[in-house]
PDB file of C-alpha atoms in Angstrom:
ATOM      1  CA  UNK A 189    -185.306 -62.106  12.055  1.00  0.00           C
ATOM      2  CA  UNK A 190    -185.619 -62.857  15.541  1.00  0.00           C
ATOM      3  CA  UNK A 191    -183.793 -66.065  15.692  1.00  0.00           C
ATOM      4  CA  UNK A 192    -181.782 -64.639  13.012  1.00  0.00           C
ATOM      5  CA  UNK A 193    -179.926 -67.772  11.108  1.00  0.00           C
ATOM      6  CA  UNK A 194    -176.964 -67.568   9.203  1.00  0.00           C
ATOM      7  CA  UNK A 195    -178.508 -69.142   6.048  1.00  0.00           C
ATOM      8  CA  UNK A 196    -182.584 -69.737   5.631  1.00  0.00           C
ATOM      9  CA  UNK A 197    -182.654 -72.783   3.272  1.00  0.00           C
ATOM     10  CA  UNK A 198    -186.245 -73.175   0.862  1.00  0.00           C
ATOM     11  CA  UNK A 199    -187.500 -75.212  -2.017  1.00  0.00           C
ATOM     12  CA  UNK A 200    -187.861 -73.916  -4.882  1.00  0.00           C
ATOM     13  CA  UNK A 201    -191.047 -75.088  -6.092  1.00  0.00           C
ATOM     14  CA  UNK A 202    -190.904 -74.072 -10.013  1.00  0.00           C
ATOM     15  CA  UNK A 203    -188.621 -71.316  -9.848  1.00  0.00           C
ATOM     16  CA  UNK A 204    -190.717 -69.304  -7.269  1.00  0.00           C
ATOM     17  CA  UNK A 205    -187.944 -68.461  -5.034  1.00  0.00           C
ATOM     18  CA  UNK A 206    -187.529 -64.516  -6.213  1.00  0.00           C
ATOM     19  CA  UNK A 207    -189.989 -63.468  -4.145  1.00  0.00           C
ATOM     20  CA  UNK A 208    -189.640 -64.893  -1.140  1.00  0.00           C
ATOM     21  CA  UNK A 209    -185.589 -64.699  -1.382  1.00  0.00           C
ATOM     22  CA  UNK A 210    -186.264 -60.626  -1.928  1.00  0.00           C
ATOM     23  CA  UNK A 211    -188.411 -60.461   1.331  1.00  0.00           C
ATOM     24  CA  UNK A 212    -185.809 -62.278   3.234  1.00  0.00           C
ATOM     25  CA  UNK A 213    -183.196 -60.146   1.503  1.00  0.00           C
ATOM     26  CA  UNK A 214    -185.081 -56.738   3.285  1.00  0.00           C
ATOM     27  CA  UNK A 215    -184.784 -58.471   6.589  1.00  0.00           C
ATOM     28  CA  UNK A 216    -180.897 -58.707   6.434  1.00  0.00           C
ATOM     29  CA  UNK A 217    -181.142 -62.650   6.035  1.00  0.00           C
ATOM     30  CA  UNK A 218    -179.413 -64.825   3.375  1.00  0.00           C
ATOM     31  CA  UNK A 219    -181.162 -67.242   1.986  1.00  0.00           C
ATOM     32  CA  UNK A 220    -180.399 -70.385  -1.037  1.00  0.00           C
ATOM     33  CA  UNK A 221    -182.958 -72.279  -2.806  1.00  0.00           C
ATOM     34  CA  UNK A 222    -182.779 -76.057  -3.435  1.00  0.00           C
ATOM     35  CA  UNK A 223    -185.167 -77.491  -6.657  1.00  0.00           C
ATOM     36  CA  UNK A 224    -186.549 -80.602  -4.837  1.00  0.00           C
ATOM     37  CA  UNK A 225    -189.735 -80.672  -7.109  1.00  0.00           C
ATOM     38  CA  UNK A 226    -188.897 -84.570  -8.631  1.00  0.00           C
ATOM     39  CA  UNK A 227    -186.917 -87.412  -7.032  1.00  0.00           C
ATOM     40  CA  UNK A 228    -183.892 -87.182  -9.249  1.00  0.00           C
ATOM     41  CA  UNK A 229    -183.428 -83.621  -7.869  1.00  0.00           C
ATOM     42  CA  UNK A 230    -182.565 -84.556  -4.243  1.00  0.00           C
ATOM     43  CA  UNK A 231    -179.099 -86.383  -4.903  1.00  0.00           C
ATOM     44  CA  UNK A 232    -177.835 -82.557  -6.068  1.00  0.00           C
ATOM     45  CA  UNK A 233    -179.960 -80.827  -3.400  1.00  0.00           C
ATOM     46  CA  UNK A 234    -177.920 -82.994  -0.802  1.00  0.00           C
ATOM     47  CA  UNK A 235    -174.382 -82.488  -2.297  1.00  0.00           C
ATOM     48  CA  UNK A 236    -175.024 -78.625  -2.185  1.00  0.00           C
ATOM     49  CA  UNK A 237    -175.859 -79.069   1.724  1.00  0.00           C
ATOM     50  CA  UNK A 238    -173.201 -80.484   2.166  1.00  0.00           C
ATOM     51  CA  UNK A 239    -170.672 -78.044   0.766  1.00  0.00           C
ATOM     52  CA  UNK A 240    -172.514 -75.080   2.119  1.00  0.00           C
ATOM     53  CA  UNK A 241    -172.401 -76.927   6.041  1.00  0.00           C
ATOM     54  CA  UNK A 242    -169.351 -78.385   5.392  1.00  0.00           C
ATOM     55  CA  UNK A 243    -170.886 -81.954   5.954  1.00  0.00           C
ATOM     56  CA  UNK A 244    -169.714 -83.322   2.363  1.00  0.00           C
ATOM     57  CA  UNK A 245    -169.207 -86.848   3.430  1.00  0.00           C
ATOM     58  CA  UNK A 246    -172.339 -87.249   5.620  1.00  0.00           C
ATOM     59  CA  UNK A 247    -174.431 -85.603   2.144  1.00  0.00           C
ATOM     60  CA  UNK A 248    -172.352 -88.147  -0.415  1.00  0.00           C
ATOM     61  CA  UNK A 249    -173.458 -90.546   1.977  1.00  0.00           C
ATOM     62  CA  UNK A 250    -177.334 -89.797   1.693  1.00  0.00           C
ATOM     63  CA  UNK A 251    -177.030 -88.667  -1.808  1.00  0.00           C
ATOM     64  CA  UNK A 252    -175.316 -92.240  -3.066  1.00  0.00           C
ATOM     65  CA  UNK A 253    -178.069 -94.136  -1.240  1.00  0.00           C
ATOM     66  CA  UNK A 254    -180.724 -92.212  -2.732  1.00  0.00           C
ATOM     67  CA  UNK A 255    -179.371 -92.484  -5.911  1.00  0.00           C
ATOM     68  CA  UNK A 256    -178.998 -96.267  -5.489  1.00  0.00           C
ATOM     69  CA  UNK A 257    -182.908 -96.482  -4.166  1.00  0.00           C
ATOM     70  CA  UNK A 258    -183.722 -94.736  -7.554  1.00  0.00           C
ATOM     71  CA  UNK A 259    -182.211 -97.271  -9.276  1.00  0.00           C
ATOM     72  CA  UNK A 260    -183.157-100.029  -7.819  1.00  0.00           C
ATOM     73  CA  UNK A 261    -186.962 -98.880  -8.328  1.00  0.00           C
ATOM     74  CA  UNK A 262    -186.101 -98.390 -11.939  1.00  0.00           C
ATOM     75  CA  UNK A 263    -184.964-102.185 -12.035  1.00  0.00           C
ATOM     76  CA  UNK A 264    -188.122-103.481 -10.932  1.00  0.00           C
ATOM     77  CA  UNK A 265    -189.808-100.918 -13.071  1.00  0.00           C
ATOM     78  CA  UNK A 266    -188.395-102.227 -15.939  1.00  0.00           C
ATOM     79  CA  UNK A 267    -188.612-105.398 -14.763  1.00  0.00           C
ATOM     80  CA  UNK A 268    -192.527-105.639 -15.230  1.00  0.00           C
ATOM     81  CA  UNK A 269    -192.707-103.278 -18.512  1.00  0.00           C
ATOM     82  CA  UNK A 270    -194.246-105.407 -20.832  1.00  0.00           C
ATOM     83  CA  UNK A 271    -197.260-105.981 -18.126  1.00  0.00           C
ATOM     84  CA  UNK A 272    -200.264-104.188 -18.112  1.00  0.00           C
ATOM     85  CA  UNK A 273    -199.417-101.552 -15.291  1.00  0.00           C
ATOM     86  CA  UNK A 274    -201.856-101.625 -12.017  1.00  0.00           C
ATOM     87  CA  UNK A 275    -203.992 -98.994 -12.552  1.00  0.00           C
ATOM     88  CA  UNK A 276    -204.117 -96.281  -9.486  1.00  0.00           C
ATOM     89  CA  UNK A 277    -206.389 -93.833  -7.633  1.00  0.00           C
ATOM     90  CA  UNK A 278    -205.020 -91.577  -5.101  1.00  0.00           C
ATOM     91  CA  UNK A 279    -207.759 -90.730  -2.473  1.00  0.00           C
ATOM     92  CA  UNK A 280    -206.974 -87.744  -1.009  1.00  0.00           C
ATOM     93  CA  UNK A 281    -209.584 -85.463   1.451  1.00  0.00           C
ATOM     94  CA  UNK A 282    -211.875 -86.990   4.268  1.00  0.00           C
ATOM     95  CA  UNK A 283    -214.094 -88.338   1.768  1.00  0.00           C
ATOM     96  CA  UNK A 284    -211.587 -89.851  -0.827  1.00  0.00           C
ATOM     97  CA  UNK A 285    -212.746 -87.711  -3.910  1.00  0.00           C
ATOM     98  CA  UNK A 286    -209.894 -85.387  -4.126  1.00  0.00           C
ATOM     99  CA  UNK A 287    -207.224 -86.106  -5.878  1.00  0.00           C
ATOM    100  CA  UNK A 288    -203.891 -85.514  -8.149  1.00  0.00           C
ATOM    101  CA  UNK A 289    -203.753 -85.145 -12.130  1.00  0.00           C
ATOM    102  CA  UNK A 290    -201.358 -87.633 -13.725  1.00  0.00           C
ATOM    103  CA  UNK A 291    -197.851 -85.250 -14.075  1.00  0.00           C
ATOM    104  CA  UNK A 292    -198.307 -84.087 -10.696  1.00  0.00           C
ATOM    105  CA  UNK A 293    -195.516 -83.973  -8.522  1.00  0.00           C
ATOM    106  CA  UNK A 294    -198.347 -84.744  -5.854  1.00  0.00           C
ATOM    107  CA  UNK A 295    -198.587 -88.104  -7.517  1.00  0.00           C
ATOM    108  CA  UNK A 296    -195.110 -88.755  -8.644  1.00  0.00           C
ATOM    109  CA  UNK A 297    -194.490 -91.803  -7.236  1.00  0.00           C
ATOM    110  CA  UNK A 298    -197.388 -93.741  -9.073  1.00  0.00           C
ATOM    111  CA  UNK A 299    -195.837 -93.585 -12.294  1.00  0.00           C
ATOM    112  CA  UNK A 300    -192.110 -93.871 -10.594  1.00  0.00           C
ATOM    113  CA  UNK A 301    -193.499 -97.059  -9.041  1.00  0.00           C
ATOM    114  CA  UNK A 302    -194.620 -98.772 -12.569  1.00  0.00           C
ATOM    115  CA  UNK A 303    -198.442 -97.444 -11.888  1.00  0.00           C
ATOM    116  CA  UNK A 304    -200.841 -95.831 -14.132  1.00  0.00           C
ATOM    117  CA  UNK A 305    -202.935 -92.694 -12.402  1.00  0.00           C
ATOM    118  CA  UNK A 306    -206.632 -93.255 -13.585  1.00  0.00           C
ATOM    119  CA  UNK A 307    -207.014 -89.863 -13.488  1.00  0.00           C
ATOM    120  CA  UNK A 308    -205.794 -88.327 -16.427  1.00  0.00           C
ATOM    121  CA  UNK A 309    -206.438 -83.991 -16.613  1.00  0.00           C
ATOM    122  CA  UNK A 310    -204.162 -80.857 -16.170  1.00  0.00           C
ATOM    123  CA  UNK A 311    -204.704 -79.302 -12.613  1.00  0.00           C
ATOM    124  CA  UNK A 312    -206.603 -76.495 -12.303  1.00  0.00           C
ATOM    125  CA  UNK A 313    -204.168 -75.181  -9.840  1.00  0.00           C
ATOM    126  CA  UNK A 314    -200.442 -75.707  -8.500  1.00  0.00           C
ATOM    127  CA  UNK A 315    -202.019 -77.085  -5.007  1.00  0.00           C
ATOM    128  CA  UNK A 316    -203.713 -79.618  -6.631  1.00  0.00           C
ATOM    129  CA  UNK A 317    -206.107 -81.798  -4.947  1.00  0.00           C
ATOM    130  CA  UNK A 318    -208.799 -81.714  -7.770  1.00  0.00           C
ATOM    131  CA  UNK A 319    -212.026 -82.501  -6.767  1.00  0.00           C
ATOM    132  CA  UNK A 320    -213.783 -85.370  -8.549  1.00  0.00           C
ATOM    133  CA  UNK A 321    -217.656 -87.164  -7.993  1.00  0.00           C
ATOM    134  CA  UNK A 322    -218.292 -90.784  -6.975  1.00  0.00           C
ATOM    135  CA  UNK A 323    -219.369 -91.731 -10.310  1.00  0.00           C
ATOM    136  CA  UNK A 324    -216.123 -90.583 -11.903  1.00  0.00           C
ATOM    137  CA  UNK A 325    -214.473 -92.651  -9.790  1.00  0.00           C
ATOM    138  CA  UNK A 326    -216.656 -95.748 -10.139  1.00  0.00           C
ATOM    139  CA  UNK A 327    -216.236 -95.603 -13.900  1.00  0.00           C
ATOM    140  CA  UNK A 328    -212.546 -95.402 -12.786  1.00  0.00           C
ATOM    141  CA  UNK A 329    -212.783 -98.414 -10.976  1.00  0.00           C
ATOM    142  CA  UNK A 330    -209.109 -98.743  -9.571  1.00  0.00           C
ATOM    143  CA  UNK A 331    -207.278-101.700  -9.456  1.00  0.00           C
ATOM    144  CA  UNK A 332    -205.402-100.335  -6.112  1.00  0.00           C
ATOM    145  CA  UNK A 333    -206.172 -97.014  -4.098  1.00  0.00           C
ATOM    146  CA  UNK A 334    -203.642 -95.451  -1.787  1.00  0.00           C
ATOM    147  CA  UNK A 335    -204.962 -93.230   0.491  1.00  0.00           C
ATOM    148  CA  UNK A 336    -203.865 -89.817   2.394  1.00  0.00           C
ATOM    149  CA  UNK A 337    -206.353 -88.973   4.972  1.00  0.00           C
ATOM    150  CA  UNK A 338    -206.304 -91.656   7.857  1.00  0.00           C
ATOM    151  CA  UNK A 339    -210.237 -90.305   8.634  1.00  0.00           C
ATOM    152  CA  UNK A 340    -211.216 -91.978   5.232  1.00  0.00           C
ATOM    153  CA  UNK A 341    -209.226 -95.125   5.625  1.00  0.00           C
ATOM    154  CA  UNK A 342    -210.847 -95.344   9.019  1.00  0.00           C
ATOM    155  CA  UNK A 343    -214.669 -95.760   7.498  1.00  0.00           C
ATOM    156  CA  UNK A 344    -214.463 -97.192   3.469  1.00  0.00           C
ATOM    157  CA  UNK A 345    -215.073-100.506   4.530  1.00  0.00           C
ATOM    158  CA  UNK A 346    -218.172 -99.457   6.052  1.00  0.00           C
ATOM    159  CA  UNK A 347    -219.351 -97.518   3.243  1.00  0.00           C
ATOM    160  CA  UNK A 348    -221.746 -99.067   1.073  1.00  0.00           C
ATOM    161  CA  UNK A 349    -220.268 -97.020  -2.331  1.00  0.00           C
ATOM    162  CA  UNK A 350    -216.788 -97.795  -2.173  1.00  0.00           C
ATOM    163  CA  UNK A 351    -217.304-101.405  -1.261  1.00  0.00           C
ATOM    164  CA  UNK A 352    -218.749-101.312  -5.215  1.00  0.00           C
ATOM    165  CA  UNK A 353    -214.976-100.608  -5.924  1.00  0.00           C
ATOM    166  CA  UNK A 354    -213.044-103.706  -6.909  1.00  0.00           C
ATOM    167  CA  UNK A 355    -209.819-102.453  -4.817  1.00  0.00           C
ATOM    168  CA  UNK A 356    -211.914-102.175  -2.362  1.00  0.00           C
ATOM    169  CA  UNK A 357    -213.793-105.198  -2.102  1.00  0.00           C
ATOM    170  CA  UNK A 358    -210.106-107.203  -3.008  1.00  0.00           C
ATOM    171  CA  UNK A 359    -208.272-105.013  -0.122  1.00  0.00           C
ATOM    172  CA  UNK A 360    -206.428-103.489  -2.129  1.00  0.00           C
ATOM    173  CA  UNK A 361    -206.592 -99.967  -0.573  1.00  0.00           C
ATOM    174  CA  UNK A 362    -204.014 -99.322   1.515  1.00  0.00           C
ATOM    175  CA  UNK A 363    -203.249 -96.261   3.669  1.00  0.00           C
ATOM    176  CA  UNK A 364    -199.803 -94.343   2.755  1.00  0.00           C
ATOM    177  CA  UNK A 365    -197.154 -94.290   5.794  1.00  0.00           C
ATOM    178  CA  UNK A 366    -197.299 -91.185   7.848  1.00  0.00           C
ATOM    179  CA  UNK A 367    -194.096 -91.779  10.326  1.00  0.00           C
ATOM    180  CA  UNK A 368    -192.401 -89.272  10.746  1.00  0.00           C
ATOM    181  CA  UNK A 369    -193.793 -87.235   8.366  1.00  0.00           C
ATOM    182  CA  UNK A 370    -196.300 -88.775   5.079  1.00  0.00           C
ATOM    183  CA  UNK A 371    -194.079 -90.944   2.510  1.00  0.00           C
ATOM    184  CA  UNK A 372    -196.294 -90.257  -0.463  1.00  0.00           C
ATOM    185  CA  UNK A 373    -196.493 -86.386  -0.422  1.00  0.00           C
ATOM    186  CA  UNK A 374    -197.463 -83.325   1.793  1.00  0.00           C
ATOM    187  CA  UNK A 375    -195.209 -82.368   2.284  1.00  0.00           C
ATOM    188  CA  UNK A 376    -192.832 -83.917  -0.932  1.00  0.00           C
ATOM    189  CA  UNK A 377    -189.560 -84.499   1.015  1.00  0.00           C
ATOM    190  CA  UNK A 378    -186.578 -86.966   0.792  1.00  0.00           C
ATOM    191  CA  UNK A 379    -189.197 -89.581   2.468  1.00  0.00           C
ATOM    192  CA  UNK A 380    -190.370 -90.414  -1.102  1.00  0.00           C
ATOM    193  CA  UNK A 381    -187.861 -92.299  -1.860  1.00  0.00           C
ATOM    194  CA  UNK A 382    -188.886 -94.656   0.972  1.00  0.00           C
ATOM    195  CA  UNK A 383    -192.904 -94.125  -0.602  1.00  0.00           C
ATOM    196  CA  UNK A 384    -191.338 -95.409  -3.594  1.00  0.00           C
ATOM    197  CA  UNK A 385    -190.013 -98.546  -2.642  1.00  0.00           C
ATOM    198  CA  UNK A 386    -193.575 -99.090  -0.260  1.00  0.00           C
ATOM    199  CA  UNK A 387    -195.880 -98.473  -3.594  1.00  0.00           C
ATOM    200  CA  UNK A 388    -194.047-100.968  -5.696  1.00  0.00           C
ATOM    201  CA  UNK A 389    -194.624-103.684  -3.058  1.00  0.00           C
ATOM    202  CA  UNK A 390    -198.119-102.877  -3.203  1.00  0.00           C
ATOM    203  CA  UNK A 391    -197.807-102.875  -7.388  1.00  0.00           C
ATOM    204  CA  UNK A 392    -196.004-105.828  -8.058  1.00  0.00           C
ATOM    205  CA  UNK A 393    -195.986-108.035  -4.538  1.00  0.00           C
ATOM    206  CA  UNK A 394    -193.545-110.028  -4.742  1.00  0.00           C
ATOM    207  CA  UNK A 395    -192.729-112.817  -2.284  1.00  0.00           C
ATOM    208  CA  UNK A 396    -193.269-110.666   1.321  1.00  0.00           C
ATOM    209  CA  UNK A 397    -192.636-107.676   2.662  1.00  0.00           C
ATOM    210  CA  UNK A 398    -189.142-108.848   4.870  1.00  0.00           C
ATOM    211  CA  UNK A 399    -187.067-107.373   1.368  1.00  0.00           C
ATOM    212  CA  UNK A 400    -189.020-104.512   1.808  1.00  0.00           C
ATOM    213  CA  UNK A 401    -188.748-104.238   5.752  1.00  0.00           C
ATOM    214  CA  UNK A 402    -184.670-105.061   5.424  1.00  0.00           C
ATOM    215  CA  UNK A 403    -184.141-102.363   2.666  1.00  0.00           C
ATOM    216  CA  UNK A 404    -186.485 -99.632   5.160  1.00  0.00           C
ATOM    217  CA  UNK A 405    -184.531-100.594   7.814  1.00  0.00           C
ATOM    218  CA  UNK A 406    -181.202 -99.524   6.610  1.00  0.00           C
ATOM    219  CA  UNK A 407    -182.819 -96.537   5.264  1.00  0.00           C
ATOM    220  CA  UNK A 408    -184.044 -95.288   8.829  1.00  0.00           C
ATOM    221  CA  UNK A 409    -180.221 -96.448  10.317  1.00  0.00           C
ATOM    222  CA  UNK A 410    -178.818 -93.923   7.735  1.00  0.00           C
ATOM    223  CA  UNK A 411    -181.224 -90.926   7.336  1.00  0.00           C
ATOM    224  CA  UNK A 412    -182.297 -90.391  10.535  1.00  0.00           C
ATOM    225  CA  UNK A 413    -179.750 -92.715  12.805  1.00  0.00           C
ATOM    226  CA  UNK A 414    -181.697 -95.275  14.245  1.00  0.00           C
ATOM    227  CA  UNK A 415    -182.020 -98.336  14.354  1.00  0.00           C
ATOM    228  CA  UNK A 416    -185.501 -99.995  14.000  1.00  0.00           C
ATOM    229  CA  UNK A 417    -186.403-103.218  14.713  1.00  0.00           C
ATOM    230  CA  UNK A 418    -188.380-105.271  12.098  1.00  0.00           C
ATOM    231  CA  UNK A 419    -191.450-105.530  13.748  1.00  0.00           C
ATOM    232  CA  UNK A 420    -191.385-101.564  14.327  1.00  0.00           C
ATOM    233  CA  UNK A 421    -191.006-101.504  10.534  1.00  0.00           C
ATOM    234  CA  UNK A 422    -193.827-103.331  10.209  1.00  0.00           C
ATOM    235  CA  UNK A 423    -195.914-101.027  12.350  1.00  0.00           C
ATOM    236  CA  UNK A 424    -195.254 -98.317   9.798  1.00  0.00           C
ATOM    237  CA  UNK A 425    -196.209-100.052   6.745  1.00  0.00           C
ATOM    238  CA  UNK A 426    -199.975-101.612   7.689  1.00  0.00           C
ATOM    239  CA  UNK A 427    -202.022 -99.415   9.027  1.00  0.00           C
ATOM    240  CA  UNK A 428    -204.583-100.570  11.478  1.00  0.00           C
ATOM    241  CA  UNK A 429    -208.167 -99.377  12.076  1.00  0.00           C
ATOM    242  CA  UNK A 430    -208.819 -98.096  15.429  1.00  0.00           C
ATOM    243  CA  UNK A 431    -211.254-100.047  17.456  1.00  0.00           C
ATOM    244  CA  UNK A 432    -214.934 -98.305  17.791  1.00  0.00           C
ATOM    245  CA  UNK A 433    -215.892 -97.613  21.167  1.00  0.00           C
TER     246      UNK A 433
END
C-alpha cells in the first residue's frame, strides 16, 4: 500500500486469485490476474499487457515469437513421434530425490520437449516436489536427468550411487539454465519457452548446439534487449563444476 501501484498484476495459479484479489481489494489497490499455468497461456497473457499498458505492439511482438517458438518445438516434436521417446528424471532438492509427477506444470516441458517423465503418480500436493528413494530411482534408470539444484550437480559424479545410473555414467545429466532466472521452472515464467527449445537439444541432438545458440540469441535481443554474443550463450547452456579448493 505503501508504494501504492496503479494496477498489482498476479498469476493465477488454478483459479486461486479470489483471495488474494479480495485482500488487495481492502487495501484500496486494483489488481488483474493473468492464467500463466501452461505455455500456450502466455501468448494471451501478453496481449492483455499490452492493452492494459498501452504497449500493444511491443506485446504482439513477444506474443508472435512465443507463439512461433511453440511451434517450432511442436515440429521437431512431431518430427521424432514414431521413436521411442528419451525417457526423463527431473532431480530436484540437494540430493536429487525430489521430484515432479508426470502432468505437473513443474515438469511441463518434458513432455512439451518429446520426453517421457519416469515418474508416473498424482502429487500429493500443488507444490510438488515429491519425495522419492534411491532405489525407485535406480529401477527408473533414466535415459537423461535434468537437474535443478546446482549443489547436486556439483557432487553426482563423485557419488558412488548415481554413477550406477546409465545417464549418469553416459553424461547425460545436465544442469537446467539458471540466467536470469531458472528456464525449467521455479519460478514457471515466459523463460520456458527458451527451457523448451534447451531440453529438446538435449532429447534429440541434432547436429550442434550453434541452431540452438542462434535461435537463444534472438530470443535474449527481443525479450530482454540485448544482445549476446555466442560464446556468452554458450556460458548459459553448459554448466561447469566449480574447481575444489
Amino acid at each position: 500500500a505503501t508504494v501504492a501501484p496503479d494496477l498489482t498484476i498476479m498469476w493465477n495459479y488454478r483459479g486461486n486469485f479470489g483471495r488474494i484479489a479480495k485482500t488487495l481489494e481492502g487495501l484500496g489497490l486494483a489488481s488483474c490476474a493473468l492464467p500463466i499455468d501452461r505455455l500456450e497461456d502466455y501468448p494471451g497473457a501478453f496481449r492483455t499487457l499490452g492493452e492494459i499498458t498501452k504497449k500493444s505492439d511491443r506485446a504482439e511482438a513477444l506474443a508472435s515469437d512465443f507463439e512461433r517458438r511453440l511451434k517450432a518445438a511442436e515440429e521437431v516434436r512431431r518430427k521424432h513421434r514414431g521413436e521411442k521417446a528419451p525417457r526423463v528424471y527431473y532431480a530436484e532438492g540437494p540430493g536429487g530425490l525430489e521430484t515432479e509427477c508426470s502432468g505437473s506444470i513443474h515438469a511441463e516441458l518434458i513432455e512439451r520437449a518429446g520426453g517421457e517423465n519416469v515418474h508416473k503418480c498424482s502429487a500429493k500436493s500443488r507444490y510438488g516436489m515429491e519425495q522419492i528413494t534411491f532405489e525407485q530411482l535406480l529401477l527408473y534408470d533414466p535415459d537423461l536427468i535434468i537437474v535443478f539444484d546446482p549443489s547436486f550437480y556439483e557432487k553426482v559424479f563423485e557419488d558412488e550411487r548415481f554413477l550406477r545410473l546409465k545417464a549418469v555414467k553416459e553424461r547425460r545429466i545436465y544442469q537446467i539454465p539458471r540466467t536470469p532466472i531458472n528456464w525449467f521452472d521455479r519460478p514457471p515464467s515466459f523463460m520456458r519457452i527458451a527451457g523448451l527449445e534447451w531440453l529438446q537439444q538435449r532429447l534429440w541432438p541434432e547436429g550442434t548446439d550453434e541452431r540452438l545458440v542462434g535461435s537463444l540469441s534472438g530470443f535474449f535481443e527481443l525479450y530482454f534487449n540485448r544482445k549476446m554474443a555466442p560464446d556468452e550463450i554458450r556460458s548459459l547452456l553448459h554448466a561447469r563444476k566449480k574447481a575444489k579448493r
